[in-house]
Tab-separated table of C-alpha atoms in Angstrom:
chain	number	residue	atom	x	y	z
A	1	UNK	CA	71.353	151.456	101.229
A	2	UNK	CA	68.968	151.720	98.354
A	3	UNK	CA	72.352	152.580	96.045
A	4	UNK	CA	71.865	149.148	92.716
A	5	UNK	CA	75.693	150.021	91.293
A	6	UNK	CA	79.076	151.393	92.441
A	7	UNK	CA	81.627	152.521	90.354
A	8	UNK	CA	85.165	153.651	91.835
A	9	UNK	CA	88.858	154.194	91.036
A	10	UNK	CA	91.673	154.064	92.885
A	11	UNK	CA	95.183	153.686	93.096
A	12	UNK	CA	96.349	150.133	94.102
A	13	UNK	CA	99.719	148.708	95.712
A	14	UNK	CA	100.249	144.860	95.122
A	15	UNK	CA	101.664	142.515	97.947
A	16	UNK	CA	100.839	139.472	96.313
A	17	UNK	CA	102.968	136.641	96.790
A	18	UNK	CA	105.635	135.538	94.232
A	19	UNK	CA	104.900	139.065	91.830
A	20	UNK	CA	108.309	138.648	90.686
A	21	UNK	CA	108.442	135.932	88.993
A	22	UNK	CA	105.753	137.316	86.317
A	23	UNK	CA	107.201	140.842	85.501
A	24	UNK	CA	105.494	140.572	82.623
A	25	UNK	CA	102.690	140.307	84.079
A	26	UNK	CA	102.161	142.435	87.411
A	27	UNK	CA	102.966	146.311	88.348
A	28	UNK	CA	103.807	147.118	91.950
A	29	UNK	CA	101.301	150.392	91.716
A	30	UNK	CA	98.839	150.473	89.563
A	31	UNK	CA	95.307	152.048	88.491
A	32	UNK	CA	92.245	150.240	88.876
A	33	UNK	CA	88.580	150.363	87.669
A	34	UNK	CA	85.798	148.358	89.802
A	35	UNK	CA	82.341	147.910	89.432
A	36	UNK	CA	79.469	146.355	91.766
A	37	UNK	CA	75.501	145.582	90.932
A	38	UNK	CA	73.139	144.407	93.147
A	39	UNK	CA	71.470	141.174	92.204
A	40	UNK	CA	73.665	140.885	88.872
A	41	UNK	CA	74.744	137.172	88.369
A	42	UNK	CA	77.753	135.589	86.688
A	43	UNK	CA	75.073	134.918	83.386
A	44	UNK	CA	74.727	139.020	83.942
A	45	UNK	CA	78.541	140.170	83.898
A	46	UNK	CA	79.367	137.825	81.155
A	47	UNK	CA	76.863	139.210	78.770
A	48	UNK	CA	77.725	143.216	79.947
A	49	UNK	CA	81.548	142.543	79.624
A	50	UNK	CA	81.216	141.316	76.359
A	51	UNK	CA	78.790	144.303	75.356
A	52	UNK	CA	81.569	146.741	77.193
A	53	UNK	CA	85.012	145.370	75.770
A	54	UNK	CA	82.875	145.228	72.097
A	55	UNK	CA	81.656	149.048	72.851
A	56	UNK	CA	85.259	149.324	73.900
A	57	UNK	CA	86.839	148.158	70.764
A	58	UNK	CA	84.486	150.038	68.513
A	59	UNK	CA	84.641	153.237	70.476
A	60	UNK	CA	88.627	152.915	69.339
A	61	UNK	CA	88.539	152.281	65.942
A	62	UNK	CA	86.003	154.760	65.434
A	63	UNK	CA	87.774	157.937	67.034
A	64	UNK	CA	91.357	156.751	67.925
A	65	UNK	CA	91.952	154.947	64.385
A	66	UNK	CA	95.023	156.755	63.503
A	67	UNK	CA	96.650	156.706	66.894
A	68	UNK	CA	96.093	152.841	66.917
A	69	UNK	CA	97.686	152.581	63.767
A	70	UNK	CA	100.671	154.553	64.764
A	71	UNK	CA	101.227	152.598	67.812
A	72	UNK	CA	99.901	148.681	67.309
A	73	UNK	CA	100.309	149.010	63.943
A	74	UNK	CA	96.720	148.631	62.532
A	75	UNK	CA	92.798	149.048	63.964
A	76	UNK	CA	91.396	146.611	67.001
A	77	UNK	CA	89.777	143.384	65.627
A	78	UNK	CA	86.205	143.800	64.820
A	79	UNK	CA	84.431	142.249	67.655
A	80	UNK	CA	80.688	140.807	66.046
A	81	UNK	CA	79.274	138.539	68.898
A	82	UNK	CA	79.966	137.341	72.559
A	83	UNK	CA	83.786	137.144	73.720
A	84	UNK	CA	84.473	133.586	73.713
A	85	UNK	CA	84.733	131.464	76.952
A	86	UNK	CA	86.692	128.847	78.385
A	87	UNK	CA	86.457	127.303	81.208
A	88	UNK	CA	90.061	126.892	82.942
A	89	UNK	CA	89.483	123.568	84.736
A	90	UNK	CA	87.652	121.953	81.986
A	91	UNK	CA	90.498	123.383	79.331
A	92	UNK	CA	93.518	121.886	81.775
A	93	UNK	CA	91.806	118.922	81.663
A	94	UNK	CA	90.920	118.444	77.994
A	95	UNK	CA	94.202	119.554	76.720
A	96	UNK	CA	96.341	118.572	79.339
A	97	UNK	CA	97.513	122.127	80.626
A	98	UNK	CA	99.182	122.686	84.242
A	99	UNK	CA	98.043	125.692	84.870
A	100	UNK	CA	95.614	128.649	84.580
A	101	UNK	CA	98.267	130.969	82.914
A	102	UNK	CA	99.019	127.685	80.753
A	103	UNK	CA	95.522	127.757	79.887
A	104	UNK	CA	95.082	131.704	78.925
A	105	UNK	CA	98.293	130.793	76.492
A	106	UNK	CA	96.154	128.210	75.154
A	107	UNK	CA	93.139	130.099	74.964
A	108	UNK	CA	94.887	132.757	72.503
A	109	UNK	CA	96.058	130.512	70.241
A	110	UNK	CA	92.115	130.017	69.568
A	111	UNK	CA	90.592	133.503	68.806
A	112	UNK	CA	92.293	134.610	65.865
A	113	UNK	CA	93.787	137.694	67.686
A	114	UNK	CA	90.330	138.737	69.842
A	115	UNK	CA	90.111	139.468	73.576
A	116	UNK	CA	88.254	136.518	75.254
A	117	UNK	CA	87.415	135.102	78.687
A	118	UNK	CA	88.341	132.573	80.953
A	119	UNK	CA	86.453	131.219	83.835
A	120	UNK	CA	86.138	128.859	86.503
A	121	UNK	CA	89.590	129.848	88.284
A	122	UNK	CA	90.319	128.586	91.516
A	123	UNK	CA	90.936	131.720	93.889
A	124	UNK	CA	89.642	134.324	96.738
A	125	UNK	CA	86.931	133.382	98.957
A	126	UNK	CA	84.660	135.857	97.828
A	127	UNK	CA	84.400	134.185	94.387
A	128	UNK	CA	81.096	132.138	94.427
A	129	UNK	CA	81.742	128.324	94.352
A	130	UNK	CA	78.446	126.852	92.887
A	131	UNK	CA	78.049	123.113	94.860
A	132	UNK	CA	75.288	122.123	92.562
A	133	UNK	CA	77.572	123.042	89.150
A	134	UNK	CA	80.546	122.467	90.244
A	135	UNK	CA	82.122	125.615	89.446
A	136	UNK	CA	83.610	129.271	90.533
A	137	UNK	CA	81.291	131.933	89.167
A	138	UNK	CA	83.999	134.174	88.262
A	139	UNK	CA	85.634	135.597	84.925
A	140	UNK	CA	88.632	136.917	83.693
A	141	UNK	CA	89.212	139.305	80.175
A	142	UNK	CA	91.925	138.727	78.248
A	143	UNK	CA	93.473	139.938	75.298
A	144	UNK	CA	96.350	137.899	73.288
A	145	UNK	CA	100.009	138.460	72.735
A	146	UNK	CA	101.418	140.402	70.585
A	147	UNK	CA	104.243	141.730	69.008
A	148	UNK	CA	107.207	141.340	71.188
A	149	UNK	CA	105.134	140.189	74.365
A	150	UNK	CA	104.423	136.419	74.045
A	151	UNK	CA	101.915	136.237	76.732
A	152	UNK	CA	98.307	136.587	76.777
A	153	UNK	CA	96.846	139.874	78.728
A	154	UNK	CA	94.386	139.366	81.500
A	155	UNK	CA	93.254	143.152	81.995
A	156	UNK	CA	89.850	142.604	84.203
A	157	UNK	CA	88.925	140.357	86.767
A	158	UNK	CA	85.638	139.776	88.704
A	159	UNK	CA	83.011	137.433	90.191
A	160	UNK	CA	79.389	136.399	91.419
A	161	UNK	CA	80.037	137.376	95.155
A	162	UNK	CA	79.911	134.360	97.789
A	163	UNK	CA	76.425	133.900	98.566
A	164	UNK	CA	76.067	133.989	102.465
A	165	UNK	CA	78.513	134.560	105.479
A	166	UNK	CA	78.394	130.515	105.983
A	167	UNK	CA	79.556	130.136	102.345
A	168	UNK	CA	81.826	133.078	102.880
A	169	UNK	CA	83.468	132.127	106.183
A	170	UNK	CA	83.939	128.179	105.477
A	171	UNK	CA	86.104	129.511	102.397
A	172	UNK	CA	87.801	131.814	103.808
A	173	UNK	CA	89.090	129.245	106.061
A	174	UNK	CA	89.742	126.584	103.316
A	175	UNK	CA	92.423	129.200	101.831
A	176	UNK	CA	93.686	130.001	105.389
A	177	UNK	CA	92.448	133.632	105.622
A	178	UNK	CA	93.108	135.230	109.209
A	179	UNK	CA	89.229	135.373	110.060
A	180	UNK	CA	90.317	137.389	113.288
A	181	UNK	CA	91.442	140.149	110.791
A	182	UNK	CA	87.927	140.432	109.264
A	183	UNK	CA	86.121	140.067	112.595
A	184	UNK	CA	84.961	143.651	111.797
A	185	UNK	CA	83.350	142.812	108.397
A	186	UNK	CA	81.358	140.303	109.778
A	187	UNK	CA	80.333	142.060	112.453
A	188	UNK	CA	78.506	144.772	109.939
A	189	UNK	CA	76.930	142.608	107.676
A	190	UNK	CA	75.384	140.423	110.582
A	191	UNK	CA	74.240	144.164	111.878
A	192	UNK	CA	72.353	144.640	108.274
A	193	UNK	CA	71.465	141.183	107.810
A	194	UNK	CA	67.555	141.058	107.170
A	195	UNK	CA	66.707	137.566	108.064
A	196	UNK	CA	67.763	135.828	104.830
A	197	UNK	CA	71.808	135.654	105.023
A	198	UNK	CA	72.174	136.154	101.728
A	199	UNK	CA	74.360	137.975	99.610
A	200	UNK	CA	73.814	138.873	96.218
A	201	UNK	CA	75.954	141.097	93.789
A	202	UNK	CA	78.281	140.822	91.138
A	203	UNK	CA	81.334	143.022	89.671
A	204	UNK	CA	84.845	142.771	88.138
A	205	UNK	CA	87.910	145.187	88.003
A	206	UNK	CA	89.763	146.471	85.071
A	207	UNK	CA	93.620	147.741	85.522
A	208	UNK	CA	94.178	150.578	82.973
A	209	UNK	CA	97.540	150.062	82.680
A	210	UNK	CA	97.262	146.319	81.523
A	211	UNK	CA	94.428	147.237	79.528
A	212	UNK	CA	96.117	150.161	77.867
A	213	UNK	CA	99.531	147.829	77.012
A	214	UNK	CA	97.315	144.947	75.821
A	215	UNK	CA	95.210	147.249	73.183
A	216	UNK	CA	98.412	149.371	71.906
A	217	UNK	CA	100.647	146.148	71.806
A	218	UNK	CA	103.253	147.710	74.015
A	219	UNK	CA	106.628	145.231	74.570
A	220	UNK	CA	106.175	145.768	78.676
A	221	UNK	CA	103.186	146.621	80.587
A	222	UNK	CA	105.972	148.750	82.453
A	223	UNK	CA	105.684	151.084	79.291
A	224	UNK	CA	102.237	152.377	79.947
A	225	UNK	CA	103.729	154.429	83.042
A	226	UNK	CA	105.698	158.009	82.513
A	227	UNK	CA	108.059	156.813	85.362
A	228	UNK	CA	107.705	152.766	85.613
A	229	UNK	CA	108.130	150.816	89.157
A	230	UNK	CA	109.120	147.507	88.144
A	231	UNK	CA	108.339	144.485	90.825
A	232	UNK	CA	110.624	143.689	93.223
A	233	UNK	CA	113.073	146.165	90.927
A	234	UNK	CA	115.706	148.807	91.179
A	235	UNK	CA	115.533	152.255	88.996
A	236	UNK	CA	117.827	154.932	88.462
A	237	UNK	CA	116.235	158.489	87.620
């Protein structure tokens, strides 16, 4: 396909393990955003997400200014440069944190109230594990707490791809994916495979809800939805 970007959005269902126990966090359905580029890179994405949530921001303030004031209770921070990084194994290490949610909390105690990043996370096999840096080529956005919610945001989520099926299969197996159940997927890139194996694309995915409760400081992600489903929940109508 000669197609460089894909854009799409689509309804989502979660079965992750354990969604209960972060309420907070999580939203059985939900409303997602994703984006792929051909040849982008992890250097790539972090530079464009920073441009985006900064566009983002300003975009806000500039024509939504009275409606954020009404709701969060004054305008979006003035974003000025790149969103700042931290790495999550190199933080957990440094400061002694268990965990990557540990480390987000951390992280937002840091920015002086500004959305910022955290990378390096430990997760699906199609994240790219760099050998020679020692490192998972992915990113997360996140805004702090606020208000009533005492825990940090993450609203997008992406990666460098895994480079090659190799690199791609020997991971999938290190997390204990089914490999039987994606027989198909390897079947059809090996069928477009032009010699080299590789793999090379990069792209993230932004949940509107989150996104929407992070920016208007609302006490519940649950609150973003006419008719919320709660995780794992009960509701009455």
């Amino acid at each position: 396909s000669p197609v460089e970007k894909v854009f799409w959005a689509s309804p989502n269902i979660r079965m992750e393990m354990k969604v209960a126990e972060k309420q907070y966090k999580y939203t059985t359905e939900f409303m997602q955003v994703d984006f792929e580029k051909r040849d982008a890179t992890y250097a790539d994405m972090l530079e464009m997400l920073s441009v985006m949530v900064k566009g983002l921001y300003s975009h806000l303030n500039e024509n939504h200014g009275q409606a954020l004031e009404e709701i969060r209770g004054e305008l979006l921070p003035e974003l000025s440069g790149p969103l700042a990084v931290y790495d999550a194994a190199e933080t957990k290490s440094a400061e002694n944190l268990a965990s990557d949610d540990a480390v987000e909390k951390w992280a937002a105690t840091q920015t002086e109230g500004k959305p910022f990043m955290v990378v390096n996370l430990k997760r699906e096999a199609y994240d790219c594990y760099d050998p020679d840096l020692g490192k998972y080529l992915n990113y997360d956005v996140v805004l702090p707490p606020c208000n009533s919610n005492p825990n940090p945001v993450e609203c997008l989520s992406g990666a460098e791809r895994t480079r090659s099926i190799p690199e791609l299969r020997q991971r999938m197996l290190d997390l204990g994916y089914p490999l039987e159940y994606f027989a198909p997927f390897f079947d059809l890139f090996a069928s477009l495979d032009k010699g080299n194996g590789r793999i090379a694309c990069a792209g993230a995915g932004f949940g509107i809800e989150r996104l929407t409760y992070g920016i208007l400081r609302l006490k519940s992600v649950h609150e973003a939805y006419p008719f919320p489903r709660l995780a794992e929940s009960k509701i009455a109508i």
